[in-house]
Amino acid sequence: MFVVSIIILLIAVAIGFEIRKIEHQRQLRIAHEQAQQTLEKAEQEGKVAAKKALKSGKVETLAYQESIEQEITTDVQDNERKSTWLDQREQVLQEKEDLLNRRFDNFKSKEAGLKTEKQAVKEIKQQAEELVNKREDTLQDVAEMSKGKAKDYVLDQTSRDLKEEEKRVVRNTETEYQSSSEKEAKNLIAHSIEHSGIRSHVYSSNRTMDVPNNEALGKIIGNSGQNVRTLEALTGIDINIDDQQRLITLNGYDPMRREIAKRAMTQIVQVNRINPDIVEQIVNQTVRIVDELIRGFGEQAINELNVKNIHPDLIKFIGRMHFRTSYGQNILDHSIEAANLAGVFAAELGEDVDLAKRAGLLHDIGKSIDRDVEATHVELGVELATKYHEDPVVINAIASHHGDVEAKYVISDLVAAADAISGSRQGARSESAADYLQRISSLEGIANKYPGVQESYAIQAGRELRVIVKPNQTSDKSIEKLAGNVKDQIEQEVTYPGQVKVTVVRKLQVVEYAG
């Protein structure tokens, strides 16, 4: 029995061991399958990652290639622009070189002519001395005069002859000078305008503002008009509001104050909740912004003209000229134009180009001062330039550019000419129809008041006044006086841009018919 139990136990142990062996093999097989699946999955994921990395690398490579190509294209375009600019500068320099060569040739020919004339004068002087001696001897023989009396008589006659000859030479020289100088001046002006980079736009006014909707209009007006009254008090601008057309009109003589009011209203409509205190904050902030703009305009102008050593306080006055206009022409743009023209004039005439540009830029600086100051812009400009220790040439150019004082330097005359050209060129300035008609009527009315005037016409937009006189009531001498009187009265009574040419016409026409 005991043996049987042991055998059964051994059999049971053997069976259990076999079962555990089978289970262990099954687990091994399952683990092997799982390991195989994991390996296959890893290989699959590796292939996908590799493909993604390869694709990403290609995209990055293409993007880098495109950026490189773009940089190359940009560099090529920059080089082409620089090459074009260099070609243009080379052409300009070549033109200047040709002009200098022509002038040099003219100087050489004039020098040779002067030498010839000097030799001719020397010969004439020698002949004159011989003639004087001969006339003295003749007078002594014929008139039985003493040598002293004969000498005095000959010298007196010779002096009279020389004075008549001098008058004749002066008349001929004046005629030749007038005909040639006008042509040279026109050529110089045309060449200067061509190379001065003149702007051809008229400054747009900032008197009106469109409001996008009624909500924005309500923010500007405020509760019982509090906001708009605060704006008017802080900016000094009268604000008129058209509810129907949602149009705001800014009434005020100071363009800078109008600019502050307009910018402040633009900020007000963007604020959710608005009241007079916030309006005041916005206006104060806008004033600081406009001050920065003013300095920016001044710095931009002096950088554009390459003017050096301008006093920092004077830069602000230069920038304020951006907010001043004359017959629609922006004063800062006009000053830059005048500076460029004066610089080209100076270069052509051998004067100081930098000083001419400086004087041209500052010639209207007096217009940047507030309008409540009782003085002309010329007087204010001279005061400013003196205060900031500007060059005497610049101060004289400011003082003389309207003919108030004498121009002591060539640059002063150049600045006056540049100022006149910039203000009177076509498209530079504009004026209202009422002002235009009033000016035309004033010009014609002045001429028609004089006796002997038959009729007068203001032509070329008021830049020329043509006066037709009655030939039987006037003479050639009287019409010269008439033209001068009309010119003087126009200068005293009429405000006009540029110059007004007065032409008096006297024509006597006699007609007969043979039957």
Tab-separated table of C-alpha atoms in Angstrom, residues 176-439:
chain	number	residue	atom	x	y	z
A	176	GLU	CA	25.243	142.480	-75.826
A	177	TYR	CA	25.178	141.697	-72.091
A	178	GLN	CA	21.369	141.828	-71.903
A	179	SER	CA	20.917	139.546	-74.893
A	180	SER	CA	23.526	137.023	-73.748
A	181	SER	CA	22.856	137.157	-69.989
A	182	GLU	CA	19.142	136.393	-70.407
A	183	LYS	CA	19.980	133.352	-72.512
A	184	GLU	CA	22.643	132.185	-70.040
A	185	ALA	CA	20.255	132.698	-67.122
A	186	LYS	CA	17.530	130.650	-68.799
A	187	ASN	CA	19.980	127.840	-69.519
A	188	LEU	CA	21.246	127.912	-65.933
A	189	ILE	CA	17.706	127.835	-64.507
A	190	ALA	CA	16.639	124.988	-66.798
A	191	HIS	CA	19.752	122.970	-65.930
A	192	SER	CA	19.256	123.645	-62.215
A	193	ILE	CA	15.589	122.638	-62.180
A	194	GLU	CA	16.424	119.459	-64.096
A	195	HIS	CA	18.923	118.367	-61.422
A	196	SER	CA	17.267	119.743	-58.286
A	197	GLY	CA	14.627	117.036	-57.702
A	198	ILE	CA	11.706	119.478	-57.440
A	199	ARG	CA	8.519	118.037	-55.986
A	200	SER	CA	5.386	118.629	-58.066
A	201	HIS	CA	2.516	118.269	-55.610
A	202	VAL	CA	0.301	120.714	-53.752
A	203	TYR	CA	-0.143	120.268	-50.022
A	204	SER	CA	-3.580	118.943	-49.128
A	205	SER	CA	-5.546	120.734	-46.409
A	206	ASN	CA	-6.554	118.999	-43.173
A	207	ARG	CA	-9.704	121.044	-42.501
A	208	THR	CA	-12.278	118.235	-42.848
A	209	MET	CA	-12.716	114.775	-41.371
A	210	ASP	CA	-15.192	112.000	-42.249
A	211	VAL	CA	-16.738	110.060	-39.334
A	212	PRO	CA	-17.402	106.334	-40.015
A	213	ASN	CA	-20.712	106.007	-38.094
A	214	ASN	CA	-23.094	107.693	-35.652
A	215	GLU	CA	-21.516	105.931	-32.673
A	216	ALA	CA	-18.144	107.504	-33.413
A	217	LEU	CA	-19.835	110.865	-33.945
A	218	GLY	CA	-21.513	110.521	-30.548
A	219	LYS	CA	-18.148	109.832	-28.860
A	220	ILE	CA	-16.712	113.019	-30.330
A	221	ILE	CA	-19.720	115.104	-29.297
A	222	GLY	CA	-20.079	113.528	-25.850
A	223	ASN	CA	-22.828	114.002	-23.271
A	224	SER	CA	-24.482	117.373	-23.993
A	225	GLY	CA	-21.494	118.304	-26.148
A	226	GLN	CA	-18.930	118.080	-23.330
A	227	ASN	CA	-16.285	116.248	-25.352
A	228	VAL	CA	-16.357	118.557	-28.353
A	229	ARG	CA	-16.262	121.668	-26.122
A	230	THR	CA	-13.237	120.217	-24.308
A	231	LEU	CA	-11.544	119.577	-27.645
A	232	GLU	CA	-12.152	123.151	-28.788
A	233	ALA	CA	-10.835	124.573	-25.519
A	234	LEU	CA	-7.669	122.437	-25.535
A	235	THR	CA	-6.780	122.793	-29.249
A	236	GLY	CA	-8.034	126.315	-29.959
A	237	ILE	CA	-9.907	125.049	-33.031
A	238	ASP	CA	-13.602	125.648	-33.823
A	239	ILE	CA	-15.240	122.291	-34.634
A	240	ASN	CA	-18.368	122.298	-36.837
A	241	ILE	CA	-20.274	118.996	-37.094
A	242	ASP	CA	-22.682	118.028	-39.884
A	243	ASP	CA	-24.903	115.290	-38.407
A	244	GLN	CA	-26.501	114.381	-41.717
A	245	GLN	CA	-23.311	113.784	-43.718
A	246	ARG	CA	-21.207	112.805	-40.665
A	247	LEU	CA	-18.650	115.423	-41.679
A	248	ILE	CA	-16.500	117.460	-39.273
A	249	THR	CA	-14.983	120.787	-40.340
A	250	LEU	CA	-12.017	122.247	-38.413
A	251	ASN	CA	-11.898	126.047	-38.482
A	252	GLY	CA	-8.621	127.642	-37.408
A	253	TYR	CA	-5.680	129.494	-38.969
A	254	ASP	CA	-3.016	127.286	-37.385
A	255	PRO	CA	-2.501	124.057	-39.405
A	256	MET	CA	-0.566	122.480	-36.526
A	257	ARG	CA	-3.502	122.940	-34.136
A	258	ARG	CA	-5.842	121.502	-36.779
A	259	GLU	CA	-3.547	118.485	-37.080
A	260	ILE	CA	-3.618	117.965	-33.296
A	261	ALA	CA	-7.426	118.200	-33.226
A	262	LYS	CA	-7.828	115.774	-36.126
A	263	ARG	CA	-5.439	113.205	-34.659
A	264	ALA	CA	-7.102	113.505	-31.240
A	265	MET	CA	-10.558	112.845	-32.720
A	266	THR	CA	-9.184	109.829	-34.577
A	267	GLN	CA	-8.028	108.437	-31.201
A	268	ILE	CA	-11.302	109.336	-29.448
A	269	VAL	CA	-13.467	107.216	-31.778
A	270	GLN	CA	-11.312	104.163	-30.923
A	271	VAL	CA	-11.920	104.429	-27.143
A	272	ASN	CA	-14.833	102.460	-25.654
A	273	ARG	CA	-15.727	104.845	-22.825
A	274	ILE	CA	-14.935	108.510	-23.293
A	275	ASN	CA	-15.336	111.595	-21.102
A	276	PRO	CA	-13.731	115.069	-20.895
A	277	ASP	CA	-10.870	113.827	-18.680
A	278	ILE	CA	-9.943	111.128	-21.181
A	279	VAL	CA	-10.272	113.689	-23.990
A	280	GLU	CA	-7.722	115.870	-22.192
A	281	GLN	CA	-5.347	112.914	-21.806
A	282	ILE	CA	-5.684	112.083	-25.504
A	283	VAL	CA	-5.024	115.687	-26.551
A	284	ASN	CA	-1.915	115.913	-24.342
A	285	GLN	CA	-0.633	112.634	-25.765
A	286	THR	CA	-1.346	113.872	-29.314
A	287	VAL	CA	0.584	117.086	-28.633
A	288	ARG	CA	3.640	115.017	-27.668
A	289	ILE	CA	3.242	112.866	-30.795
A	290	VAL	CA	3.010	115.937	-33.046
A	291	ASP	CA	6.102	117.423	-31.350
A	292	GLU	CA	7.993	114.238	-32.218
A	293	LEU	CA	6.681	114.448	-35.792
A	294	ILE	CA	7.864	118.059	-36.042
A	295	ARG	CA	11.406	117.142	-34.992
A	296	GLY	CA	11.293	114.176	-37.382
A	297	PHE	CA	10.318	116.444	-40.301
A	298	GLY	CA	13.168	118.813	-39.417
A	299	GLU	CA	15.750	116.042	-39.159
A	300	GLN	CA	14.537	114.494	-42.410
A	301	ALA	CA	14.942	117.842	-44.214
A	302	ILE	CA	18.501	118.495	-42.996
A	303	ASN	CA	19.486	114.882	-43.744
A	304	GLU	CA	18.031	115.112	-47.246
A	305	LEU	CA	20.022	118.278	-47.934
A	306	ASN	CA	23.064	117.072	-45.950
A	307	VAL	CA	23.154	120.312	-43.948
A	308	LYS	CA	25.544	120.091	-41.003
A	309	ASN	CA	25.709	121.669	-37.528
A	310	ILE	CA	22.128	122.930	-37.270
A	311	HIS	CA	21.247	124.013	-33.725
A	312	PRO	CA	18.928	121.381	-32.113
A	313	ASP	CA	16.312	124.025	-31.250
A	314	LEU	CA	16.373	125.311	-34.824
A	315	ILE	CA	15.574	121.808	-36.137
A	316	LYS	CA	12.174	122.040	-34.454
A	317	PHE	CA	11.420	125.335	-36.213
A	318	ILE	CA	12.384	123.708	-39.528
A	319	GLY	CA	9.979	120.833	-38.839
A	320	ARG	CA	7.152	123.253	-37.996
A	321	MET	CA	7.336	124.608	-41.546
A	322	HIS	CA	5.699	121.304	-42.612
A	323	PHE	CA	2.471	122.613	-41.065
A	324	ARG	CA	2.610	125.985	-42.853
A	325	THR	CA	1.403	126.674	-46.384
A	326	SER	CA	1.524	129.568	-48.846
A	327	TYR	CA	-1.097	129.493	-51.606
A	328	GLY	CA	-1.398	125.737	-51.029
A	329	GLN	CA	2.376	125.135	-51.248
A	330	ASN	CA	3.921	123.395	-48.250
A	331	ILE	CA	6.544	125.768	-46.825
A	332	LEU	CA	8.978	122.980	-45.848
A	333	ASP	CA	8.791	121.415	-49.320
A	334	HIS	CA	9.218	124.890	-50.830
A	335	SER	CA	12.281	125.526	-48.640
A	336	ILE	CA	13.851	122.196	-49.636
A	337	GLU	CA	13.212	122.998	-53.313
A	338	ALA	CA	14.756	126.449	-52.906
A	339	ALA	CA	17.752	124.908	-51.120
A	340	ASN	CA	18.316	122.391	-53.930
A	341	LEU	CA	18.006	125.093	-56.589
A	342	ALA	CA	20.329	127.443	-54.723
A	343	GLY	CA	22.829	124.596	-54.350
A	344	VAL	CA	22.822	123.882	-58.086
A	345	PHE	CA	23.125	127.604	-58.865
A	346	ALA	CA	26.078	127.859	-56.495
A	347	ALA	CA	27.764	124.817	-58.039
A	348	GLU	CA	27.420	126.296	-61.530
A	349	LEU	CA	28.812	129.668	-60.417
A	350	GLY	CA	31.599	128.323	-58.207
A	351	GLU	CA	30.061	129.459	-54.888
A	352	ASP	CA	29.804	127.525	-51.592
A	353	VAL	CA	27.164	124.832	-52.286
A	354	ASP	CA	26.630	123.834	-48.642
A	355	LEU	CA	26.171	127.432	-47.540
A	356	ALA	CA	23.742	128.084	-50.402
A	357	LYS	CA	21.656	125.040	-49.415
A	358	ARG	CA	21.664	126.140	-45.783
A	359	ALA	CA	20.476	129.635	-46.711
A	360	GLY	CA	17.807	128.208	-49.031
A	361	LEU	CA	16.470	125.899	-46.325
A	362	LEU	CA	16.274	128.686	-43.725
A	363	HIS	CA	15.096	131.587	-45.910
A	364	ASP	CA	11.436	131.173	-44.805
A	365	ILE	CA	12.150	129.970	-41.250
A	366	GLY	CA	10.260	132.991	-39.878
A	367	LYS	CA	6.975	131.452	-41.107
A	368	SER	CA	7.348	128.673	-38.527
A	369	ILE	CA	6.764	131.087	-35.630
A	370	ASP	CA	3.227	131.478	-34.226
A	371	ARG	CA	1.070	133.862	-36.181
A	372	ASP	CA	0.164	136.044	-33.188
A	373	VAL	CA	3.640	137.625	-33.256
A	374	GLU	CA	3.495	141.113	-34.813
A	375	ALA	CA	6.349	141.035	-37.324
A	376	THR	CA	7.007	139.898	-40.885
A	377	HIS	CA	8.368	136.434	-41.508
A	378	VAL	CA	11.560	138.047	-42.828
A	379	GLU	CA	12.119	139.936	-39.554
A	380	LEU	CA	11.307	136.830	-37.496
A	381	GLY	CA	13.627	134.711	-39.637
A	382	VAL	CA	16.516	137.149	-39.209
A	383	GLU	CA	15.888	137.180	-35.454
A	384	LEU	CA	15.916	133.375	-35.272
A	385	ALA	CA	19.036	132.998	-37.416
A	386	THR	CA	20.839	135.625	-35.340
A	387	LYS	CA	19.770	133.978	-32.087
A	388	TYR	CA	21.222	130.622	-33.152
A	389	HIS	CA	24.446	132.172	-34.531
A	390	GLU	CA	23.928	131.410	-38.211
A	391	ASP	CA	26.450	132.546	-40.818
A	392	PRO	CA	26.146	136.241	-41.889
A	393	VAL	CA	25.549	135.042	-45.462
A	394	VAL	CA	22.519	133.018	-44.294
A	395	ILE	CA	21.165	135.974	-42.282
A	396	ASN	CA	21.543	138.316	-45.260
A	397	ALA	CA	19.867	135.775	-47.570
A	398	ILE	CA	16.878	135.606	-45.193
A	399	ALA	CA	16.690	139.396	-44.913
A	400	SER	CA	17.031	140.109	-48.652
A	401	HIS	CA	15.077	137.310	-50.357
A	402	HIS	CA	12.046	139.625	-50.782
A	403	GLY	CA	14.123	142.712	-51.517
A	404	ASP	CA	13.558	144.306	-48.101
A	405	VAL	CA	17.286	144.923	-47.694
A	406	GLU	CA	20.258	144.878	-50.053
A	407	ALA	CA	21.776	141.520	-50.974
A	408	LYS	CA	25.403	141.734	-49.907
A	409	TYR	CA	26.478	138.303	-51.177
A	410	VAL	CA	26.086	136.323	-54.386
A	411	ILE	CA	24.426	133.500	-52.425
A	412	SER	CA	21.746	135.942	-51.233
A	413	ASP	CA	20.827	136.662	-54.867
A	414	LEU	CA	20.853	132.942	-55.642
A	415	VAL	CA	18.467	132.203	-52.761
A	416	ALA	CA	16.113	134.994	-53.894
A	417	ALA	CA	16.103	133.554	-57.421
A	418	ALA	CA	15.521	130.013	-56.125
A	419	ASP	CA	12.672	131.254	-53.920
A	420	ALA	CA	10.999	132.985	-56.866
A	421	ILE	CA	11.360	129.936	-59.138
A	422	SER	CA	10.015	127.498	-56.537
A	423	GLY	CA	7.017	129.724	-55.779
A	424	SER	CA	6.139	130.698	-59.343
A	425	ARG	CA	6.731	127.470	-61.261
A	426	GLN	CA	3.675	125.821	-62.776
A	427	GLY	CA	1.741	123.661	-60.291
A	428	ALA	CA	3.604	124.901	-57.231
A	429	ARG	CA	0.825	126.976	-55.732
A	430	SER	CA	-2.935	127.269	-55.908
A	431	GLU	CA	-5.512	129.711	-54.676
A	432	SER	CA	-9.297	129.871	-54.386
A	433	ALA	CA	-11.430	131.064	-57.303
A	434	ALA	CA	-12.605	134.083	-55.297
A	435	ASP	CA	-9.032	135.153	-54.490
A	436	TYR	CA	-7.992	134.615	-58.098
A	437	LEU	CA	-10.844	136.728	-59.508
A	438	GLN	CA	-10.219	139.417	-56.906
A	439	ARG	CA	-6.542	139.585	-57.854
